[in-house]
């Protein structure tokens, strides 16, 4: 069984994000970029399935600029067998990424597709769900435990009221939550091996996909700075401030 894993190149989670001076977006010039943490978890889970003998091949996929090759090399250092880059300089929105992944699914015919539940840059949490809809396949989002036995996947997922267990027939789409696993430390020998692994590069037009944006970003601004808290003398003063200053009641 092939496992397809989508990985995204994002601003490293340790970096303080800055907005461009013209408010057109986030400044990524000379900023450390890394693999999206939820996608690291997805790659780790796919590699663990391979180590258990459930999966035969793990394919890492990324969509974006040429530098995404570094992210794919990291995925292969974790344990992916080969990689595919869909190279484009266009602004990729979740629907476009889902369409690209659907085209690659048609090409590779994986038994399982694993994605991070969301990317830490746009926080959309949409690609996995859109891909499941486009491919007309069962999906399990926010997975905290995955077991694959006899052509079925049992997925424990986190919901507001606790845990929910779903049984999916394969092929299926799974998105990973934070508590699914802890990604392994990438060793230097594995980094060197990853340089020799196969990486195929396509353009969106090679896959017959139109990636032009459907949504236009008008302005990006930093959230307002929080003011310091104050003490109030009594309940009446608290109610007055909540009503007239904070305007929440």
PDB file of C-alpha atoms in Angstrom:
ATOM      1  CA  UNK A   1       0.000   0.000   0.000  1.00  0.00           C
ATOM      2  CA  UNK A   2       1.278   3.451  -0.938  1.00  0.00           C
ATOM      3  CA  UNK A   3       0.875   6.298   1.538  1.00  0.00           C
ATOM      4  CA  UNK A   4       0.832   9.851   0.167  1.00  0.00           C
ATOM      5  CA  UNK A   5       1.754  12.586   2.652  1.00  0.00           C
ATOM      6  CA  UNK A   6       1.377  16.311   1.967  1.00  0.00           C
ATOM      7  CA  UNK A   7       3.945  18.649   3.575  1.00  0.00           C
ATOM      8  CA  UNK A   8       4.046  22.448   3.567  1.00  0.00           C
ATOM      9  CA  UNK A   9       6.926  24.902   3.924  1.00  0.00           C
ATOM     10  CA  UNK A  10       5.999  27.548   6.509  1.00  0.00           C
ATOM     11  CA  UNK A  11       7.687  30.143   8.703  1.00  0.00           C
ATOM     12  CA  UNK A  12       9.347  28.267  11.584  1.00  0.00           C
ATOM     13  CA  UNK A  13       7.130  28.177  14.660  1.00  0.00           C
ATOM     14  CA  UNK A  14       9.898  29.735  16.799  1.00  0.00           C
ATOM     15  CA  UNK A  15      10.041  32.857  14.608  1.00  0.00           C
ATOM     16  CA  UNK A  16       8.033  35.979  15.486  1.00  0.00           C
ATOM     17  CA  UNK A  17       5.971  36.742  12.391  1.00  0.00           C
ATOM     18  CA  UNK A  18       6.184  40.277  11.012  1.00  0.00           C
ATOM     19  CA  UNK A  19       3.743  41.998   8.678  1.00  0.00           C
ATOM     20  CA  UNK A  20       5.123  43.766   5.583  1.00  0.00           C
ATOM     21  CA  UNK A  21       5.252  47.569   5.773  1.00  0.00           C
ATOM     22  CA  UNK A  22       2.701  47.858   2.944  1.00  0.00           C
ATOM     23  CA  UNK A  23       0.281  45.456   4.704  1.00  0.00           C
ATOM     24  CA  UNK A  24       0.137  43.096   1.704  1.00  0.00           C
ATOM     25  CA  UNK A  25       1.174  39.994   3.652  1.00  0.00           C
ATOM     26  CA  UNK A  26       3.696  38.408   6.006  1.00  0.00           C
ATOM     27  CA  UNK A  27       7.382  39.242   5.588  1.00  0.00           C
ATOM     28  CA  UNK A  28       9.329  36.027   4.851  1.00  0.00           C
ATOM     29  CA  UNK A  29      12.563  37.641   3.600  1.00  0.00           C
ATOM     30  CA  UNK A  30      15.574  36.197   5.472  1.00  0.00           C
ATOM     31  CA  UNK A  31      13.231  34.277   7.791  1.00  0.00           C
ATOM     32  CA  UNK A  32      13.852  30.680   8.846  1.00  0.00           C
ATOM     33  CA  UNK A  33      11.411  28.325   7.107  1.00  0.00           C
ATOM     34  CA  UNK A  34      10.569  24.786   8.241  1.00  0.00           C
ATOM     35  CA  UNK A  35       8.118  21.970   7.667  1.00  0.00           C
ATOM     36  CA  UNK A  36       4.662  22.597   9.114  1.00  0.00           C
ATOM     37  CA  UNK A  37       4.636  20.814  12.532  1.00  0.00           C
ATOM     38  CA  UNK A  38       1.374  18.955  11.819  1.00  0.00           C
ATOM     39  CA  UNK A  39       2.878  17.677   8.546  1.00  0.00           C
ATOM     40  CA  UNK A  40       5.912  16.366  10.448  1.00  0.00           C
ATOM     41  CA  UNK A  41       3.469  14.309  12.501  1.00  0.00           C
ATOM     42  CA  UNK A  42       1.828  13.067   9.272  1.00  0.00           C
ATOM     43  CA  UNK A  43       5.190  11.947   7.818  1.00  0.00           C
ATOM     44  CA  UNK A  44       6.135  10.246  11.095  1.00  0.00           C
ATOM     45  CA  UNK A  45       2.840   8.325  11.140  1.00  0.00           C
ATOM     46  CA  UNK A  46       3.291   7.177   7.534  1.00  0.00           C
ATOM     47  CA  UNK A  47       6.849   6.000   8.269  1.00  0.00           C
ATOM     48  CA  UNK A  48       5.612   4.114  11.347  1.00  0.00           C
ATOM     49  CA  UNK A  49       2.987   2.372   9.207  1.00  0.00           C
ATOM     50  CA  UNK A  50       5.766   1.323   6.848  1.00  0.00           C
ATOM     51  CA  UNK A  51       7.884   0.054   9.743  1.00  0.00           C
ATOM     52  CA  UNK A  52       4.915  -2.047  10.905  1.00  0.00           C
ATOM     53  CA  UNK A  53       4.701  -3.593   7.433  1.00  0.00           C
ATOM     54  CA  UNK A  54       1.324  -2.012   6.666  1.00  0.00           C
ATOM     55  CA  UNK A  55       2.640   0.417   4.027  1.00  0.00           C
ATOM     56  CA  UNK A  56       5.095  -0.451   1.267  1.00  0.00           C
ATOM     57  CA  UNK A  57       6.000   3.071   0.119  1.00  0.00           C
ATOM     58  CA  UNK A  58       5.759   6.576   1.573  1.00  0.00           C
ATOM     59  CA  UNK A  59       5.593   9.469  -0.920  1.00  0.00           C
ATOM     60  CA  UNK A  60       6.006  13.047   0.315  1.00  0.00           C
ATOM     61  CA  UNK A  61       4.338  15.810  -1.703  1.00  0.00           C
ATOM     62  CA  UNK A  62       4.738  19.571  -1.506  1.00  0.00           C
ATOM     63  CA  UNK A  63       3.276  22.396  -3.582  1.00  0.00           C
ATOM     64  CA  UNK A  64       4.981  25.768  -3.902  1.00  0.00           C
ATOM     65  CA  UNK A  65       8.268  27.473  -4.703  1.00  0.00           C
ATOM     66  CA  UNK A  66      11.583  25.791  -5.548  1.00  0.00           C
ATOM     67  CA  UNK A  67      12.749  26.026  -1.913  1.00  0.00           C
ATOM     68  CA  UNK A  68      10.085  23.473  -0.968  1.00  0.00           C
ATOM     69  CA  UNK A  69      12.672  20.907  -2.081  1.00  0.00           C
ATOM     70  CA  UNK A  70      14.384  21.456   1.295  1.00  0.00           C
ATOM     71  CA  UNK A  71      11.146  20.548   3.093  1.00  0.00           C
ATOM     72  CA  UNK A  72      10.807  17.405   0.963  1.00  0.00           C
ATOM     73  CA  UNK A  73      14.424  16.417   1.724  1.00  0.00           C
ATOM     74  CA  UNK A  74      13.555  16.698   5.422  1.00  0.00           C
ATOM     75  CA  UNK A  75      10.537  14.443   4.852  1.00  0.00           C
ATOM     76  CA  UNK A  76      12.773  11.888   3.134  1.00  0.00           C
ATOM     77  CA  UNK A  77      15.292  12.148   5.979  1.00  0.00           C
ATOM     78  CA  UNK A  78      12.463  11.241   8.384  1.00  0.00           C
ATOM     79  CA  UNK A  79      11.753   8.176   6.242  1.00  0.00           C
ATOM     80  CA  UNK A  80       9.759   8.960   3.084  1.00  0.00           C
ATOM     81  CA  UNK A  81      10.920   6.864   0.096  1.00  0.00           C
ATOM     82  CA  UNK A  82      10.552   9.522  -2.587  1.00  0.00           C
ATOM     83  CA  UNK A  83       9.123  12.968  -3.134  1.00  0.00           C
ATOM     84  CA  UNK A  84       7.047  14.991  -5.581  1.00  0.00           C
ATOM     85  CA  UNK A  85       7.188  18.777  -5.873  1.00  0.00           C
ATOM     86  CA  UNK A  86       4.486  20.690  -7.715  1.00  0.00           C
ATOM     87  CA  UNK A  87       6.470  23.827  -8.429  1.00  0.00           C
ATOM     88  CA  UNK A  88       4.713  27.172  -8.767  1.00  0.00           C
ATOM     89  CA  UNK A  89       5.215  30.753  -7.625  1.00  0.00           C
ATOM     90  CA  UNK A  90       1.458  31.387  -7.537  1.00  0.00           C
ATOM     91  CA  UNK A  91      -0.295  32.013  -4.226  1.00  0.00           C
ATOM     92  CA  UNK A  92      -1.717  28.593  -3.385  1.00  0.00           C
ATOM     93  CA  UNK A  93      -5.025  28.483  -1.562  1.00  0.00           C
ATOM     94  CA  UNK A  94      -6.504  25.310   0.017  1.00  0.00           C
ATOM     95  CA  UNK A  95      -8.779  24.462  -2.927  1.00  0.00           C
ATOM     96  CA  UNK A  96      -5.875  24.700  -5.400  1.00  0.00           C
ATOM     97  CA  UNK A  97      -3.698  22.451  -3.203  1.00  0.00           C
ATOM     98  CA  UNK A  98      -6.554  19.944  -2.868  1.00  0.00           C
ATOM     99  CA  UNK A  99      -6.941  19.849  -6.673  1.00  0.00           C
ATOM    100  CA  UNK A 100      -3.194  19.291  -7.126  1.00  0.00           C
ATOM    101  CA  UNK A 101      -3.223  16.472  -4.555  1.00  0.00           C
ATOM    102  CA  UNK A 102      -6.264  14.923  -6.269  1.00  0.00           C
ATOM    103  CA  UNK A 103      -4.371  14.916  -9.591  1.00  0.00           C
ATOM    104  CA  UNK A 104      -1.407  13.224  -7.909  1.00  0.00           C
ATOM    105  CA  UNK A 105      -3.715  10.684  -6.267  1.00  0.00           C
ATOM    106  CA  UNK A 106      -5.090   9.767  -9.696  1.00  0.00           C
ATOM    107  CA  UNK A 107      -1.495   9.313 -10.861  1.00  0.00           C
ATOM    108  CA  UNK A 108      -0.103   7.380  -7.860  1.00  0.00           C
ATOM    109  CA  UNK A 109      -3.237   5.543  -6.624  1.00  0.00           C
ATOM    110  CA  UNK A 110      -2.289   5.579  -2.894  1.00  0.00           C
ATOM    111  CA  UNK A 111      -4.185   3.483  -0.354  1.00  0.00           C
ATOM    112  CA  UNK A 112      -3.990   6.228   2.250  1.00  0.00           C
ATOM    113  CA  UNK A 113      -3.414   9.995   2.201  1.00  0.00           C
ATOM    114  CA  UNK A 114      -2.228  11.703   5.399  1.00  0.00           C
ATOM    115  CA  UNK A 115      -2.113  15.471   5.898  1.00  0.00           C
ATOM    116  CA  UNK A 116      -1.562  17.750   8.847  1.00  0.00           C
ATOM    117  CA  UNK A 117      -4.902  19.051  10.131  1.00  0.00           C
ATOM    118  CA  UNK A 118      -3.851  22.641   9.362  1.00  0.00           C
ATOM    119  CA  UNK A 119      -0.840  24.794   8.503  1.00  0.00           C
ATOM    120  CA  UNK A 120       0.453  27.207  11.136  1.00  0.00           C
ATOM    121  CA  UNK A 121       0.717  30.086   8.635  1.00  0.00           C
ATOM    122  CA  UNK A 122      -2.860  30.434   7.347  1.00  0.00           C
ATOM    123  CA  UNK A 123      -4.608  28.099   9.869  1.00  0.00           C
ATOM    124  CA  UNK A 124      -7.203  27.251   7.208  1.00  0.00           C
ATOM    125  CA  UNK A 125      -7.845  23.599   8.197  1.00  0.00           C
ATOM    126  CA  UNK A 126      -9.516  22.976   4.814  1.00  0.00           C
ATOM    127  CA  UNK A 127      -7.229  21.055   2.448  1.00  0.00           C
ATOM    128  CA  UNK A 128      -7.846  17.557   3.830  1.00  0.00           C
ATOM    129  CA  UNK A 129     -11.604  17.991   3.828  1.00  0.00           C
ATOM    130  CA  UNK A 130     -11.632  19.487   0.314  1.00  0.00           C
ATOM    131  CA  UNK A 131      -9.444  16.646  -0.972  1.00  0.00           C
ATOM    132  CA  UNK A 132     -11.812  14.046   0.488  1.00  0.00           C
ATOM    133  CA  UNK A 133     -14.744  15.768  -1.228  1.00  0.00           C
ATOM    134  CA  UNK A 134     -12.952  15.999  -4.598  1.00  0.00           C
ATOM    135  CA  UNK A 135     -11.794  12.364  -4.433  1.00  0.00           C
ATOM    136  CA  UNK A 136     -15.128  11.156  -2.987  1.00  0.00           C
ATOM    137  CA  UNK A 137     -13.299   9.198  -0.274  1.00  0.00           C
ATOM    138  CA  UNK A 138     -13.961   8.653   3.443  1.00  0.00           C
ATOM    139  CA  UNK A 139     -12.141  11.033   5.781  1.00  0.00           C
ATOM    140  CA  UNK A 140     -11.119  11.211   9.439  1.00  0.00           C
ATOM    141  CA  UNK A 141      -9.876  14.568  10.711  1.00  0.00           C
ATOM    142  CA  UNK A 142      -7.945  15.445  13.909  1.00  0.00           C
ATOM    143  CA  UNK A 143      -6.620  11.885  14.304  1.00  0.00           C
ATOM    144  CA  UNK A 144      -4.927  11.095  17.644  1.00  0.00           C
ATOM    145  CA  UNK A 145      -4.508   7.354  16.904  1.00  0.00           C
ATOM    146  CA  UNK A 146      -4.425   5.402  13.619  1.00  0.00           C
ATOM    147  CA  UNK A 147      -4.518   1.630  13.140  1.00  0.00           C
ATOM    148  CA  UNK A 148      -4.685  -0.066   9.734  1.00  0.00           C
ATOM    149  CA  UNK A 149      -5.831  -3.706   9.606  1.00  0.00           C
ATOM    150  CA  UNK A 150      -7.304  -5.800   6.766  1.00  0.00           C
ATOM    151  CA  UNK A 151      -7.942  -2.911   4.388  1.00  0.00           C
ATOM    152  CA  UNK A 152      -9.638  -0.754   7.014  1.00  0.00           C
ATOM    153  CA  UNK A 153      -8.352   2.144   9.102  1.00  0.00           C
ATOM    154  CA  UNK A 154      -9.511   2.636  12.674  1.00  0.00           C
ATOM    155  CA  UNK A 155      -9.028   6.280  13.600  1.00  0.00           C
ATOM    156  CA  UNK A 156      -9.446   7.780  17.052  1.00  0.00           C
ATOM    157  CA  UNK A 157     -10.173  11.479  16.714  1.00  0.00           C
ATOM    158  CA  UNK A 158     -10.503  14.302  19.203  1.00  0.00           C
ATOM    159  CA  UNK A 159     -13.902  15.998  19.446  1.00  0.00           C
ATOM    160  CA  UNK A 160     -15.278  18.570  21.883  1.00  0.00           C
ATOM    161  CA  UNK A 161     -16.895  15.914  24.076  1.00  0.00           C
ATOM    162  CA  UNK A 162     -13.879  13.570  24.211  1.00  0.00           C
ATOM    163  CA  UNK A 163     -12.809  10.896  21.726  1.00  0.00           C
ATOM    164  CA  UNK A 164     -14.580   9.402  18.711  1.00  0.00           C
ATOM    165  CA  UNK A 165     -13.492   6.223  16.900  1.00  0.00           C
ATOM    166  CA  UNK A 166     -14.183   5.918  13.165  1.00  0.00           C
ATOM    167  CA  UNK A 167     -13.733   2.886  10.920  1.00  0.00           C
ATOM    168  CA  UNK A 168     -12.809   3.792   7.338  1.00  0.00           C
ATOM    169  CA  UNK A 169     -12.531   1.601   4.285  1.00  0.00           C
ATOM    170  CA  UNK A 170      -9.381   2.300   2.277  1.00  0.00           C
ATOM    171  CA  UNK A 171      -8.448   4.345   0.309  1.00  0.00           C
ATOM    172  CA  UNK A 172      -9.126   7.201   2.723  1.00  0.00           C
ATOM    173  CA  UNK A 173      -7.977  10.654   3.822  1.00  0.00           C
ATOM    174  CA  UNK A 174      -6.661  11.277   7.363  1.00  0.00           C
ATOM    175  CA  UNK A 175      -5.583  14.575   8.941  1.00  0.00           C
ATOM    176  CA  UNK A 176      -3.324  14.485  11.991  1.00  0.00           C
ATOM    177  CA  UNK A 177      -3.687  16.136  15.368  1.00  0.00           C
ATOM    178  CA  UNK A 178      -0.921  17.112  17.762  1.00  0.00           C
ATOM    179  CA  UNK A 179      -1.175  14.037  20.003  1.00  0.00           C
ATOM    180  CA  UNK A 180      -0.938  11.399  17.260  1.00  0.00           C
ATOM    181  CA  UNK A 181       2.824  10.929  17.726  1.00  0.00           C
ATOM    182  CA  UNK A 182       6.118  12.685  18.392  1.00  0.00           C
ATOM    183  CA  UNK A 183       8.240  13.010  15.228  1.00  0.00           C
ATOM    184  CA  UNK A 184      11.687  11.449  15.422  1.00  0.00           C
ATOM    185  CA  UNK A 185      14.932  13.386  15.509  1.00  0.00           C
ATOM    186  CA  UNK A 186      16.458  13.540  12.025  1.00  0.00           C
ATOM    187  CA  UNK A 187      20.002  12.110  12.080  1.00  0.00           C
ATOM    188  CA  UNK A 188      22.894  13.220   9.859  1.00  0.00           C
ATOM    189  CA  UNK A 189      23.216   9.822   8.076  1.00  0.00           C
ATOM    190  CA  UNK A 190      19.520   9.991   7.134  1.00  0.00           C
ATOM    191  CA  UNK A 191      19.949  13.567   5.877  1.00  0.00           C
ATOM    192  CA  UNK A 192      22.783  12.343   3.620  1.00  0.00           C
ATOM    193  CA  UNK A 193      20.668   9.388   2.372  1.00  0.00           C
ATOM    194  CA  UNK A 194      17.770  11.756   1.608  1.00  0.00           C
ATOM    195  CA  UNK A 195      19.960  13.642  -0.898  1.00  0.00           C
ATOM    196  CA  UNK A 196      20.112  10.519  -3.073  1.00  0.00           C
ATOM    197  CA  UNK A 197      16.390   9.724  -2.984  1.00  0.00           C
ATOM    198  CA  UNK A 198      14.172  10.380  -6.008  1.00  0.00           C
ATOM    199  CA  UNK A 199      12.361  13.702  -6.343  1.00  0.00           C
ATOM    200  CA  UNK A 200      10.006  14.349  -9.263  1.00  0.00           C
ATOM    201  CA  UNK A 201       9.067  17.920 -10.176  1.00  0.00           C
ATOM    202  CA  UNK A 202       5.852  18.907 -11.965  1.00  0.00           C
ATOM    203  CA  UNK A 203       4.127  22.160 -12.835  1.00  0.00           C
ATOM    204  CA  UNK A 204       0.395  22.654 -12.129  1.00  0.00           C
ATOM    205  CA  UNK A 205      -0.268  22.723 -15.888  1.00  0.00           C
ATOM    206  CA  UNK A 206       1.396  19.278 -16.199  1.00  0.00           C
ATOM    207  CA  UNK A 207      -1.369  17.993 -13.936  1.00  0.00           C
ATOM    208  CA  UNK A 208      -4.093  19.977 -15.700  1.00  0.00           C
ATOM    209  CA  UNK A 209      -4.912  22.078 -12.632  1.00  0.00           C
ATOM    210  CA  UNK A 210      -5.751  25.784 -12.533  1.00  0.00           C
ATOM    211  CA  UNK A 211      -4.272  27.209  -9.316  1.00  0.00           C
ATOM    212  CA  UNK A 212      -5.333  30.848  -9.760  1.00  0.00           C
ATOM    213  CA  UNK A 213      -6.560  32.297  -6.411  1.00  0.00           C
ATOM    214  CA  UNK A 214     -10.308  32.396  -5.713  1.00  0.00           C
ATOM    215  CA  UNK A 215      -9.915  34.733  -2.731  1.00  0.00           C
ATOM    216  CA  UNK A 216      -8.163  38.101  -2.697  1.00  0.00           C
ATOM    217  CA  UNK A 217      -6.311  39.322   0.411  1.00  0.00           C
ATOM    218  CA  UNK A 218      -7.128  42.991   0.862  1.00  0.00           C
ATOM    219  CA  UNK A 219      -4.973  43.803   3.880  1.00  0.00           C
ATOM    220  CA  UNK A 220      -2.862  42.065   6.536  1.00  0.00           C
ATOM    221  CA  UNK A 221      -2.402  43.738   9.931  1.00  0.00           C
ATOM    222  CA  UNK A 222      -1.007  42.684  13.293  1.00  0.00           C
ATOM    223  CA  UNK A 223      -3.549  42.057  16.075  1.00  0.00           C
ATOM    224  CA  UNK A 224      -4.002  45.036  18.428  1.00  0.00           C
ATOM    225  CA  UNK A 225      -1.729  45.101  21.452  1.00  0.00           C
ATOM    226  CA  UNK A 226      -3.441  44.051  24.676  1.00  0.00           C
ATOM    227  CA  UNK A 227      -3.648  46.702  27.373  1.00  0.00           C
ATOM    228  CA  UNK A 228      -2.676  45.891  30.954  1.00  0.00           C
ATOM    229  CA  UNK A 229      -5.310  44.610  33.346  1.00  0.00           C
ATOM    230  CA  UNK A 230      -6.707  46.783  36.147  1.00  0.00           C
ATOM    231  CA  UNK A 231      -8.309  46.175  39.532  1.00  0.00           C
ATOM    232  CA  UNK A 232     -11.839  47.408  40.211  1.00  0.00           C
ATOM    233  CA  UNK A 233     -13.295  48.372  43.544  1.00  0.00           C
ATOM    234  CA  UNK A 234     -16.518  46.386  43.380  1.00  0.00           C
ATOM    235  CA  UNK A 235     -18.925  44.445  41.153  1.00  0.00           C
ATOM    236  CA  UNK A 236     -20.740  47.606  40.058  1.00  0.00           C
ATOM    237  CA  UNK A 237     -17.490  49.083  38.718  1.00  0.00           C
ATOM    238  CA  UNK A 238     -16.703  45.799  36.926  1.00  0.00           C
ATOM    239  CA  UNK A 239     -20.120  45.728  35.243  1.00  0.00           C
ATOM    240  CA  UNK A 240     -19.737  49.393  34.249  1.00  0.00           C
ATOM    241  CA  UNK A 241     -16.360  48.776  32.586  1.00  0.00           C
ATOM    242  CA  UNK A 242     -17.563  45.599  30.816  1.00  0.00           C
ATOM    243  CA  UNK A 243     -20.558  47.518  29.502  1.00  0.00           C
ATOM    244  CA  UNK A 244     -19.098  50.913  28.601  1.00  0.00           C
ATOM    245  CA  UNK A 245     -15.395  50.264  27.902  1.00  0.00           C
ATOM    246  CA  UNK A 246     -15.058  46.629  26.789  1.00  0.00           C
ATOM    247  CA  UNK A 247     -18.621  46.672  25.353  1.00  0.00           C
ATOM    248  CA  UNK A 248     -19.021  42.919  25.872  1.00  0.00           C
ATOM    249  CA  UNK A 249     -22.328  43.121  27.726  1.00  0.00           C
TER     250      UNK A 249
END
